[in-house]
Short mmCIF file of C-alpha atoms in Angstrom, two decimals:
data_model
loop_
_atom_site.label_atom_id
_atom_site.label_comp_id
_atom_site.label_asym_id
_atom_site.label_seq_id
_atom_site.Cartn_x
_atom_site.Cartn_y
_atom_site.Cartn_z
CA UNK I 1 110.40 118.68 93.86
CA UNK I 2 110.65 116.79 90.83
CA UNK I 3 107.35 114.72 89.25
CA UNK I 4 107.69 111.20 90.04
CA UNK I 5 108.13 108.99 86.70
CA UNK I 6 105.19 107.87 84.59
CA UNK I 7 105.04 105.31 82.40
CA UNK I 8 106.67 101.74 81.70
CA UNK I 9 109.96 101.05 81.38
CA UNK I 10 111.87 98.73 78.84
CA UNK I 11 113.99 97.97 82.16
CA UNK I 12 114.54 98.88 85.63
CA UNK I 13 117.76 99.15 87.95
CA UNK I 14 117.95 99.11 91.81
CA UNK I 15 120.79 99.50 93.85
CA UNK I 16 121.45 100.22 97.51
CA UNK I 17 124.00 101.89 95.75
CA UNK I 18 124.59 104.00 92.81
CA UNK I 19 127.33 106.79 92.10
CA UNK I 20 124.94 109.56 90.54
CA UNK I 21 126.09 113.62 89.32
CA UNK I 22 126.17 114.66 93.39
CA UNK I 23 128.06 110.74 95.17
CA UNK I 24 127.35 107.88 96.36
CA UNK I 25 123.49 107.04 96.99
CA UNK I 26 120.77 104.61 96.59
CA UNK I 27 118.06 104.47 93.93
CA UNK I 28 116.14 103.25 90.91
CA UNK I 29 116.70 103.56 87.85
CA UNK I 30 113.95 103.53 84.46
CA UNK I 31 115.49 103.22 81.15
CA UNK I 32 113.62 103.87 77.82
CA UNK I 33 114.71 103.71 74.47
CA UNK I 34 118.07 103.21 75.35
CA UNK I 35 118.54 106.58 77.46
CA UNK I 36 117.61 107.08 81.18
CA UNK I 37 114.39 107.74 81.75
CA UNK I 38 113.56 108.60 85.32
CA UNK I 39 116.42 108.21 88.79
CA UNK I 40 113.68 107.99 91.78
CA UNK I 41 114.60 106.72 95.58
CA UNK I 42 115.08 102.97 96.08
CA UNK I 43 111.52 102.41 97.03
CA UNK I 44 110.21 104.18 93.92
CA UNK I 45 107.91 101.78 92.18
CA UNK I 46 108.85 101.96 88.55
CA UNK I 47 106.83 99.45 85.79
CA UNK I 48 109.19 97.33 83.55
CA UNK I 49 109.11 94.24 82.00
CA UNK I 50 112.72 93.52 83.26
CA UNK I 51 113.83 94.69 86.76
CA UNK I 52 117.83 94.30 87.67
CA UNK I 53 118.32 94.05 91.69
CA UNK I 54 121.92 94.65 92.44
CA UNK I 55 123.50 92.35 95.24
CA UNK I 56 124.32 94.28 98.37
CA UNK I 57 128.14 94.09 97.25
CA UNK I 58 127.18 95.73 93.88
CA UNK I 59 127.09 99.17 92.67
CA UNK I 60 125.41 100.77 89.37
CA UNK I 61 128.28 103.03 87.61
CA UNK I 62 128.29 105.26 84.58
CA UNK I 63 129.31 103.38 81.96
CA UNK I 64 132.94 104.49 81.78
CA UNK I 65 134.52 106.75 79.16
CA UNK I 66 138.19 106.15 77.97
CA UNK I 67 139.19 108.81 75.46
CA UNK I 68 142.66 107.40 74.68
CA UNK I 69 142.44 103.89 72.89
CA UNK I 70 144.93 102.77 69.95
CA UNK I 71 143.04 100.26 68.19
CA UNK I 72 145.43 100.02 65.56
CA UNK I 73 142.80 99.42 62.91
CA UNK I 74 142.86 98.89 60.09
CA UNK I 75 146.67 98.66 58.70
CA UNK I 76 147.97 96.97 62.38
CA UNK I 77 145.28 95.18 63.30
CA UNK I 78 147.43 92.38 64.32
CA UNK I 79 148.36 94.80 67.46
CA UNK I 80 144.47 95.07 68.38
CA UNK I 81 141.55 95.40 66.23
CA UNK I 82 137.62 96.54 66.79
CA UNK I 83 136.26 93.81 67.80
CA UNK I 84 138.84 92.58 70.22
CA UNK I 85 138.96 96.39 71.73
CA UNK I 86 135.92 97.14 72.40
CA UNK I 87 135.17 93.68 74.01
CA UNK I 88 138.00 94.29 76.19
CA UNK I 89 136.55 97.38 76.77
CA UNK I 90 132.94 96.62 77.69
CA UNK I 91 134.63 93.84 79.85
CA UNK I 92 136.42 96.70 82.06
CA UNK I 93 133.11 98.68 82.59
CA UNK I 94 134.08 100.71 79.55
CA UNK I 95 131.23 101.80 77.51
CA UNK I 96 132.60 104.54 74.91
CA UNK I 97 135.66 105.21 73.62
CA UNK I 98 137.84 107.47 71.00
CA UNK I 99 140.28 106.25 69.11
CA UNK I 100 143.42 107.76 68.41
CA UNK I 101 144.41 108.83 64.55
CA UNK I 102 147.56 106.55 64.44
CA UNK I 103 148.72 103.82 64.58
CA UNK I 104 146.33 102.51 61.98
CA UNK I 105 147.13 102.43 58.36
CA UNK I 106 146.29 104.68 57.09
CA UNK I 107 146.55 106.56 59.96
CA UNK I 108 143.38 109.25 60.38
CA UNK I 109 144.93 112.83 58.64
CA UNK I 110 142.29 113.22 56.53
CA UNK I 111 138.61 112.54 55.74
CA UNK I 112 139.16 110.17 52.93
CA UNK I 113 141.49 107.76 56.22
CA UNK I 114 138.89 109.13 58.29
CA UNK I 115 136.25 107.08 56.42
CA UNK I 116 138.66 104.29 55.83
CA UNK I 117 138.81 103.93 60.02
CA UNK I 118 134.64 104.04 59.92
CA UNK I 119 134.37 101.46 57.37
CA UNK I 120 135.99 99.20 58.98
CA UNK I 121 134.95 99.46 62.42
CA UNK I 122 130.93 99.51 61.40
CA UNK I 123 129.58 96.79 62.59
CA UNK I 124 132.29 95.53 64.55
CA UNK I 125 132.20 97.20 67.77
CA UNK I 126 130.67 96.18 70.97
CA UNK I 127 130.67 99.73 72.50
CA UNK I 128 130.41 103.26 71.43
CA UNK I 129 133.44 104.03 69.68
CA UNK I 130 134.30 107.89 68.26
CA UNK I 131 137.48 109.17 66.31
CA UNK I 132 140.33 111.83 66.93
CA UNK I 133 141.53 113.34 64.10
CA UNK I 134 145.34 113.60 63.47
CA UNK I 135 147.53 116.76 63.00
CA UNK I 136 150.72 116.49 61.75
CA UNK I 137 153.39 118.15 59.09
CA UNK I 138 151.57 119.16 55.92
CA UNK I 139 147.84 118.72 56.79
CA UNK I 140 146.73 122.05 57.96
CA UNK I 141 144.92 122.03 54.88
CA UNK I 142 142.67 118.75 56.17
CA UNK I 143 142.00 120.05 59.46
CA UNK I 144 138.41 121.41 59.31
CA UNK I 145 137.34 119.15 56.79
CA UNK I 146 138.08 116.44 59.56
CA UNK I 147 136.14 118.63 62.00
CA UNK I 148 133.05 119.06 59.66
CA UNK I 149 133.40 115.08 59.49
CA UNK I 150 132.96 114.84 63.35
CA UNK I 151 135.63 114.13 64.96
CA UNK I 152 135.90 114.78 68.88
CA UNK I 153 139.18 116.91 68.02
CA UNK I 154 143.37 116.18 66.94
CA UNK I 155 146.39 114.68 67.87
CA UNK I 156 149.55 116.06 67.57
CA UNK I 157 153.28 115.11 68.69
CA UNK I 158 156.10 117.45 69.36
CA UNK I 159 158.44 114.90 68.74
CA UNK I 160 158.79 111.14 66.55
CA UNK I 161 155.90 109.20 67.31
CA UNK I 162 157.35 106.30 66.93
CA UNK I 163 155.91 105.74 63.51
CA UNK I 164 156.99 107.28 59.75
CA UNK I 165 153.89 107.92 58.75
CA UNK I 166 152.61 110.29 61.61
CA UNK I 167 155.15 113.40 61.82
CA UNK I 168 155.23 115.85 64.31
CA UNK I 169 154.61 119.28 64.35
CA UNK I 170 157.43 121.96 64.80
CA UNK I 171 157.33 124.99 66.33
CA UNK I 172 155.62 127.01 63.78
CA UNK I 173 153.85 124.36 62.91
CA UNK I 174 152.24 123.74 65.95
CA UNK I 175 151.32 127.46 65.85
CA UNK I 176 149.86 127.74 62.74
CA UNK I 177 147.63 124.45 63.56
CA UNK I 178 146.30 125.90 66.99
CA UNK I 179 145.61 129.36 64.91
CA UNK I 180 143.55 127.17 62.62
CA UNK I 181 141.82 125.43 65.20
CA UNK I 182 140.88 128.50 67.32
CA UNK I 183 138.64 129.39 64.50
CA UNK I 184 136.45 126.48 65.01
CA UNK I 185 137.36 126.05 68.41
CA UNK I 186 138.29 122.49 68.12
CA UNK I 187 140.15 121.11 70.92
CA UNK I 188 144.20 120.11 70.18
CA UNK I 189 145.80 116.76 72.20
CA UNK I 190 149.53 116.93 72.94
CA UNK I 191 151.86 114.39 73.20
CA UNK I 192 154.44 116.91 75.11
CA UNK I 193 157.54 115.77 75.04
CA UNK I 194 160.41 118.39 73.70
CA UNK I 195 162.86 116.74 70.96
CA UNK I 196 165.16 118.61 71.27
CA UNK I 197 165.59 117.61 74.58
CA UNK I 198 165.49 114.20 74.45
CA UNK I 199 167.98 114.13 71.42
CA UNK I 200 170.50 115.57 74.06
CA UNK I 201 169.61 112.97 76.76
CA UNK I 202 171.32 109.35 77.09
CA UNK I 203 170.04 107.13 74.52
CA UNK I 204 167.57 104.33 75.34
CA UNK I 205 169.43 101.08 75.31
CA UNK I 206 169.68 97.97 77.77
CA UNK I 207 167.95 95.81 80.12
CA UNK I 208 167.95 98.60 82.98
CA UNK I 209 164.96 100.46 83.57
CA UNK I 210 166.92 103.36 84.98
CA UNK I 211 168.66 103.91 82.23
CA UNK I 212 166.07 103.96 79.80
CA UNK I 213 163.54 106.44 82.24
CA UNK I 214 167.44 108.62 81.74
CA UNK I 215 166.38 108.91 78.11
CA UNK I 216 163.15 110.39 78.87
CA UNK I 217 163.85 112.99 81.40
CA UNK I 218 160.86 114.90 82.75
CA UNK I 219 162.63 118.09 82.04
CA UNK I 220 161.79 116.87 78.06
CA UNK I 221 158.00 116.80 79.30
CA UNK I 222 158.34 120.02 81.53
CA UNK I 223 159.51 122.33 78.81
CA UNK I 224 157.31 120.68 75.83
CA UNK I 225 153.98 121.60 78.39
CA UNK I 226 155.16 125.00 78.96
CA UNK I 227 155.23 125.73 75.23
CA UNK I 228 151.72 124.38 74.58
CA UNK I 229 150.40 126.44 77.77
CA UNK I 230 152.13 129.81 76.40
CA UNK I 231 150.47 128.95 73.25
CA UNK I 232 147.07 128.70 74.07
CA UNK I 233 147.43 131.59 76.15
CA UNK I 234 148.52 133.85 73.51
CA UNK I 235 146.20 132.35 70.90
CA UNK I 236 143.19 131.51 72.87
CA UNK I 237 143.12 127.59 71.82
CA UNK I 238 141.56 124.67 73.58
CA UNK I 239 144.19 122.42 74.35
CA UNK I 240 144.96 118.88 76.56
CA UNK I 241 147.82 117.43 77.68
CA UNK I 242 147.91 113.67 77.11
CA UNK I 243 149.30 110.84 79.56
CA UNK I 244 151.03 113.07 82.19
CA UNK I 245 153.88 111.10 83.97
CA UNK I 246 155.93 114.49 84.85
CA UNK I 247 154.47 115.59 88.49
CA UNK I 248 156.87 118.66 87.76
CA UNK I 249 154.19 120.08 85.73
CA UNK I 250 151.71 120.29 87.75
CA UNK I 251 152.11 123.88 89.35
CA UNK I 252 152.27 125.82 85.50
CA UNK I 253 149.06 123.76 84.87
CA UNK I 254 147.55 125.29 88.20
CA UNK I 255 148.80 128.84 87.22
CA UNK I 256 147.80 128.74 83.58
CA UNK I 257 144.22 127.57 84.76
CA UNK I 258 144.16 130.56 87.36
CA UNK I 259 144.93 132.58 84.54
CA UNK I 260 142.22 131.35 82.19
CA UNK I 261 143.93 129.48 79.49
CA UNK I 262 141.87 126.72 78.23
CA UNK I 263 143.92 123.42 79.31
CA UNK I 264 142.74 120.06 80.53
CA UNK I 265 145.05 117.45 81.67
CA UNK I 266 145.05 113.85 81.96
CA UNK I 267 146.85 110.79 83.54
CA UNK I 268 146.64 106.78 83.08
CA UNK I 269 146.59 104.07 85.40
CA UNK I 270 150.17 103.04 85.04
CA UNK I 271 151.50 105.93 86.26
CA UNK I 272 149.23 105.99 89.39
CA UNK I 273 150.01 101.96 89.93
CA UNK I 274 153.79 101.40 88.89
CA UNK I 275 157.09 102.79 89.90
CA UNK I 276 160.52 102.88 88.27
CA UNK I 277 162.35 101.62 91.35
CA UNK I 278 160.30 98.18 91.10
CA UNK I 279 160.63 97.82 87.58
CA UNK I 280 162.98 94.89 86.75
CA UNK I 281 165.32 94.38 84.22
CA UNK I 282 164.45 93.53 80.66
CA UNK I 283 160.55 94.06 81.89
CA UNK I 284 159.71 95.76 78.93
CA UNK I 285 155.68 95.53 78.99
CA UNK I 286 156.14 98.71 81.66
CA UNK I 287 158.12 100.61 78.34
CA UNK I 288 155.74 103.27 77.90
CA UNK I 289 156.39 107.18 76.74
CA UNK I 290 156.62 109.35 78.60
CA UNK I 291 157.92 106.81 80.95
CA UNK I 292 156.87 105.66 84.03
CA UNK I 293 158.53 107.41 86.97
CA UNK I 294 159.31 107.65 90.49
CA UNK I 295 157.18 106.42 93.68
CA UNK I 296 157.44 109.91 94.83
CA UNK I 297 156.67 111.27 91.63
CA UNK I 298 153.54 109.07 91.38
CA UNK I 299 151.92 109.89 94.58
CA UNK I 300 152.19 113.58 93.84
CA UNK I 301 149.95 112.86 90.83
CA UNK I 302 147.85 111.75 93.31
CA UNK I 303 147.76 114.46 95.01
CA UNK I 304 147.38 116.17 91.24
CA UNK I 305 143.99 114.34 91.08
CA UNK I 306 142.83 115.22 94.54
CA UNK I 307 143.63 118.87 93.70
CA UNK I 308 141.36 118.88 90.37
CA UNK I 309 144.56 119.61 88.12
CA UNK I 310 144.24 116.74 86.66
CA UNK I 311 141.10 116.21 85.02
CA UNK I 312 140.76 112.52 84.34
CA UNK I 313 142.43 109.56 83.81
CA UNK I 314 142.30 107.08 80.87
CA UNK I 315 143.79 104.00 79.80
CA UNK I 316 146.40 105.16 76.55
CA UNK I 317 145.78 101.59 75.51
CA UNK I 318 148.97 100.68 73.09
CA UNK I 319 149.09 97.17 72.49
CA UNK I 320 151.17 95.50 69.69
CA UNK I 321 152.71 91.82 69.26
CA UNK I 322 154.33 89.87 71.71
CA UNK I 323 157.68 90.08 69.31
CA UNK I 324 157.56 94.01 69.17
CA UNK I 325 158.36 93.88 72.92
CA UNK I 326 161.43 92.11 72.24
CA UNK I 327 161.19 89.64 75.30
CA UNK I 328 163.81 88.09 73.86
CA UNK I 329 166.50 90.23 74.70
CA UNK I 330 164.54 92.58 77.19
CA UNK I 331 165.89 95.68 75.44
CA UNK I 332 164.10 99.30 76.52
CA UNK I 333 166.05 100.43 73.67
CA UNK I 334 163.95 98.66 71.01
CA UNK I 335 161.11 97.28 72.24
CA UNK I 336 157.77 99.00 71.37
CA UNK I 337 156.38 101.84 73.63
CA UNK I 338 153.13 101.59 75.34
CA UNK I 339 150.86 99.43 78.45
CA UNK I 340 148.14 97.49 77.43
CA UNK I 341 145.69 97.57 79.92
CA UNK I 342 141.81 98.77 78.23
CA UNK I 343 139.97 95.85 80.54
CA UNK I 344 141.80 96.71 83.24
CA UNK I 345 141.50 100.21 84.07
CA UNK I 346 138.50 100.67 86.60
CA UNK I 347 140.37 97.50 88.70
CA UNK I 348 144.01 99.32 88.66
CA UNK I 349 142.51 102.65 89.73
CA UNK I 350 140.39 101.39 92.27
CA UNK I 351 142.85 99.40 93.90
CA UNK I 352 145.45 102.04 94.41
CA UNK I 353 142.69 105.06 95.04
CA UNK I 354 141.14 103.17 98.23
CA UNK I 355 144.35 102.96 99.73
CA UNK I 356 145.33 106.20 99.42
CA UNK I 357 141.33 107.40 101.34
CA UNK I 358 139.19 107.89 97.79
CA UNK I 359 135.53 107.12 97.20
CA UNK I 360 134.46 105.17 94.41
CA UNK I 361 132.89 108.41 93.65
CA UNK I 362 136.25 109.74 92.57
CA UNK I 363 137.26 107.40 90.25
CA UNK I 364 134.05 107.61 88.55
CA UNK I 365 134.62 111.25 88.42
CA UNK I 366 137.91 110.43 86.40
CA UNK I 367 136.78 107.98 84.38
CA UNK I 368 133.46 108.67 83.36
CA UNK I 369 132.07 112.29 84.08
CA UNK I 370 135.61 114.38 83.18
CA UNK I 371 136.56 112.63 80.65
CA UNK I 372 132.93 112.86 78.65
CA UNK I 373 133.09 116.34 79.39
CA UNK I 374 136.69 117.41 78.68
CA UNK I 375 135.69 115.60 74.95
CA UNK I 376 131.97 117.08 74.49
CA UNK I 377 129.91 113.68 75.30
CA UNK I 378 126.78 115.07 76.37
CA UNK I 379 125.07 112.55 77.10
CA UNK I 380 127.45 110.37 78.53
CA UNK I 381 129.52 109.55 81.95
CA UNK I 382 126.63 110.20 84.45
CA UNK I 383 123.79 108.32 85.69
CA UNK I 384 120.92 111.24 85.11
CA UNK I 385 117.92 111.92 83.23
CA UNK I 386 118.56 112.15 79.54
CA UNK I 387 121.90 110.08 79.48
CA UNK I 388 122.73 107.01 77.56
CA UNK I 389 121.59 104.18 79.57
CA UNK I 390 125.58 102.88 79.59
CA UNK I 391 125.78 101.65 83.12
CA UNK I 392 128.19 98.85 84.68
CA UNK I 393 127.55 96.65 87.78
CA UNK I 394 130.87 97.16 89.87
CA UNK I 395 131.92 94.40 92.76
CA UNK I 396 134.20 97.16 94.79
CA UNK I 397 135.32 94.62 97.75
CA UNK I 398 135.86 91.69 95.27
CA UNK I 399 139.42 90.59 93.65
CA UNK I 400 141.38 88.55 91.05
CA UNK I 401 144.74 87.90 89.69
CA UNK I 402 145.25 89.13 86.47
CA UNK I 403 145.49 86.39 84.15
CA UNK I 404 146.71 87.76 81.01
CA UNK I 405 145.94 84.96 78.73
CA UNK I 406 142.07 85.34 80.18
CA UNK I 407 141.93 89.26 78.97
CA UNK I 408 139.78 90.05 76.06
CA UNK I 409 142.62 92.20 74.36
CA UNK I 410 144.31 90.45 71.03
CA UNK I 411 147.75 89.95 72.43
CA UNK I 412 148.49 88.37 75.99
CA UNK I 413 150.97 91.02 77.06
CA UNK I 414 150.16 92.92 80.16
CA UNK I 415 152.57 94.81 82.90
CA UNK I 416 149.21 93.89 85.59
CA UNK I 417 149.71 90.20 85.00
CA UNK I 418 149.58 88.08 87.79
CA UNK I 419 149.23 91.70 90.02
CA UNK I 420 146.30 91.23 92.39
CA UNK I 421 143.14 94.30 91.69
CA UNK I 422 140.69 94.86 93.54
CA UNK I 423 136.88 95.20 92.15
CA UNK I 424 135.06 93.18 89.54
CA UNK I 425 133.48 94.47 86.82
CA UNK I 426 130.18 91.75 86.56
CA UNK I 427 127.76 93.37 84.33
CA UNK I 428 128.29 96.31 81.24
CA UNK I 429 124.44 97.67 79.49
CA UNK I 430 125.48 99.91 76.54
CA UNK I 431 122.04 102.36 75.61
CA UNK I 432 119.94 100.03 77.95
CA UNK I 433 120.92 96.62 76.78
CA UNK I 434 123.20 94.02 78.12
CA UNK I 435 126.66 93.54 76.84
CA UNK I 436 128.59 92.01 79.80
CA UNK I 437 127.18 89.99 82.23
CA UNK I 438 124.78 87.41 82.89
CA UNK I 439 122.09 89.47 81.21
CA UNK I 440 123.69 89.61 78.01
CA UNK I 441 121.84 87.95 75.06
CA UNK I 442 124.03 88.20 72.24
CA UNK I 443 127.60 88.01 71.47
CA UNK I 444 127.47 90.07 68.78
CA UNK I 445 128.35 93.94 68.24
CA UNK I 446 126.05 96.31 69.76
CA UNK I 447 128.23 99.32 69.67
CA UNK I 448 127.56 102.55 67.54
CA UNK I 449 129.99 104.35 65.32
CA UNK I 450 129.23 108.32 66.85
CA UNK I 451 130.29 111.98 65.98
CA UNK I 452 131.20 114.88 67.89
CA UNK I 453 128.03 116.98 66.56
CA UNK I 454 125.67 113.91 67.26
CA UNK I 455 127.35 113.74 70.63
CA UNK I 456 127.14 117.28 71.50
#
């Protein structure tokens, strides 16, 4: 049996429930010097000058951790920003997050943009934020320096990104970069979709949803996963696949994982809420790449998650202006890729896992524990002895409307709004202090710039 705690607390949490390492249970919480100091039964009596009592229709949650965020800062920071992020953020439950290497100008390909991205988000961030390198055409040179600078690991694409200044990698490139990273073993992200194959598919254009999901086949995402899995298995490299939409995939992920190659996989709440076939026309705040698909396609990623192929699922946050989405003309063609929906994440999970006979437990396995782990944060995504105290008071049987004029992201675009969630998020503590909630004394930025050697 573990010695009861000692001591006095800075503050103390209890909760008739709380969703610790092992499920859902009750118990009390110490917290000192920002990390968790002690988890003892509700009863336990625990000395603090503060003590939070949850309402019976609360429960005490990990802090969650959301590993693919474009902030779009600096360069675009009319599509986002720090500040506007990571409030959005800490107002979904979100307490750390890693921001992707484009599309910020510059976009993060080196150390001198990695420092760039760090000097401007110090001191504006209201949550843990930490940086993913980028690997593209003609940096292999960069690549450990960025490691040696911290960050949690690199992007690449296998096809346009949608911006100039963030190539893709060929064939041999892609090679050669995974070679290089295997000696370090840093961890690659893929954006797998195959250009080749969608240069021979129908080209995006129109109002109809149908036609542009044509331009995106799954076939494009199929074959660009395969290559990454035969890869790493021939190499040895860490690799994950980003924002799976293509349930086709999942069976090679199973069988490369049986065979030991080194591949995590996640998801995002679009692709477990939406569906092409109730997509109208010209609704281009669902454009997104790779694309939402298929009802039937969806709940088989359900079934993905229940299985433990896929590891996690995170937001892949890509905002922009109102304009980019060319409401105007409603044209999948030209409008800008990519869901906005950082504050909304926990809600849009939650809502479509209870249906479908989840715990809560679950989706703070997806959202907090796997994805901390799948990116080396140590000490956060679980509510044990030694972690940051980032916790968030969740309201699972409460509901709104999304409003998206009322979100805390910089542009009022969201394909959620006026969708009915269930669960509130009424409270977010970041390293033991309040950030979100009625317990929150300051407005201001509490949020630390980290590494992937302080986090380990």
């Amino acid at each position: 049996m573990p010695e009861p705690a000692t001591g006095t607390f800075d503050v103390v949490f209890r909760a008739r429930r709380l969703i610790g390492p092992n499920g859902e249970t009750s118990g009390t919480v110490g917290v000192r010097d920002g990390r968790i100091a002690a988890v003892e039964a509700l009863d336990a009596r625990l000395d603090a000058p503060r003590t939070i009592e949850l309402a019976e229709d609360e429960v005490l949650l990990p802090g969650l951790v959301d590993t693919h965020v474009h902030v779009n800062d600096p360069g675009r920071a009319e599509w986002e920003g720090f500040e506007t992020a990571t409030r959005a953020a800490a107002a979904g439950g979100i307490t750390t997050l890693l921001d992707m290497p484009l599309n910020s100008l510059p976009p993060t390909i080196d150390t001198q943009s990695l420092e760039v991205k760090r000097k401007t988000a110090r001191d504006k961030v209201h949550i843990d934020v930490g940086f993913w390198g980028g690997a593209v055409h003609g940096n292999l040179a960069e690549l450990r320096g960025l490691h040696e600078s911290g960050v949690f690991g690199f992007k690449c694409f296998l096809l346009h990104s949608g911006v100039d200044e963030f190539p893709p990698l060929n064939a041999t490139e892609l090679d050669e970069a995974l070679r290089e990273l295997a000696g370090y073993d840093a961890l690659m992200i893929v954006h797998a979709e195959d250009s080749d194959a969608i240069e021979h598919a129908p080209t995006a254009h129109g109002e109809t949803y149908r036609d542009f999901l044509a331009s995106r086949p799954r076939g494009a995402e199929n074959f660009a996963i395969a290559q990454v899995i035969e890869l790493a298995r021939r190499i040895g490299a860490r690799v994950h696949i980003l924002h799976l939409s293509s349930s086709d995939a999942l069976p090679m992920i199973a069988s490369a994982r049986a065979d030991g190659v080194r591949v995590t996989v996640e998801t995002c709440p679009h692709y477990l809420s939406f569906a092409a076939e109730e997509i109208p026309d010209g609704a281009t705040q669902f454009k997104c790449c790779p694309p939402i698909r298929e009802a039937r396609n969806r709940e088989l990623l359900w079934q993905g998650l229940a299985g433990g192929i896929i590891d996690c699922v995170v937001s892949d946050h890509s905002p922009c202006t109102p304009e980019l989405k060319r409401f105007d003309i409603g044209d999948f063609g030209v409008a800008w890729g990519g869901v906005a929906s950082l504050q909304l994440g926990l809600s849009a999970v939650w809502t479509q896992a209870r249906v479908r006979g989840f715990e809560l437990a679950d989706v703070v396995n997806w959202m907090s524990r796997r994805p901390a782990e799948f990116a080396g944060l140590r000490r956060k995504g679980s509510i044990a002895v030694g972690q940051d105290a980032d916790l968030c008071v969740f309201a699972p049987d409460d509901a709104f409307v999304v409003d998206a004029a009322k979100l805390h992201h910089r542009n009022a675009v969201s394909a959620y709004h006026g969708r009915p969630l269930a669960g509130v998020v009424r409270a977010t503590w970041l390293r033991g202090r309040p950030i979100v909630g009625p317990d929150a004394e300051s407005a201001a930025p509490q949020g630390e710039l980290i590494t992937r050697t302080e986090a380990s």
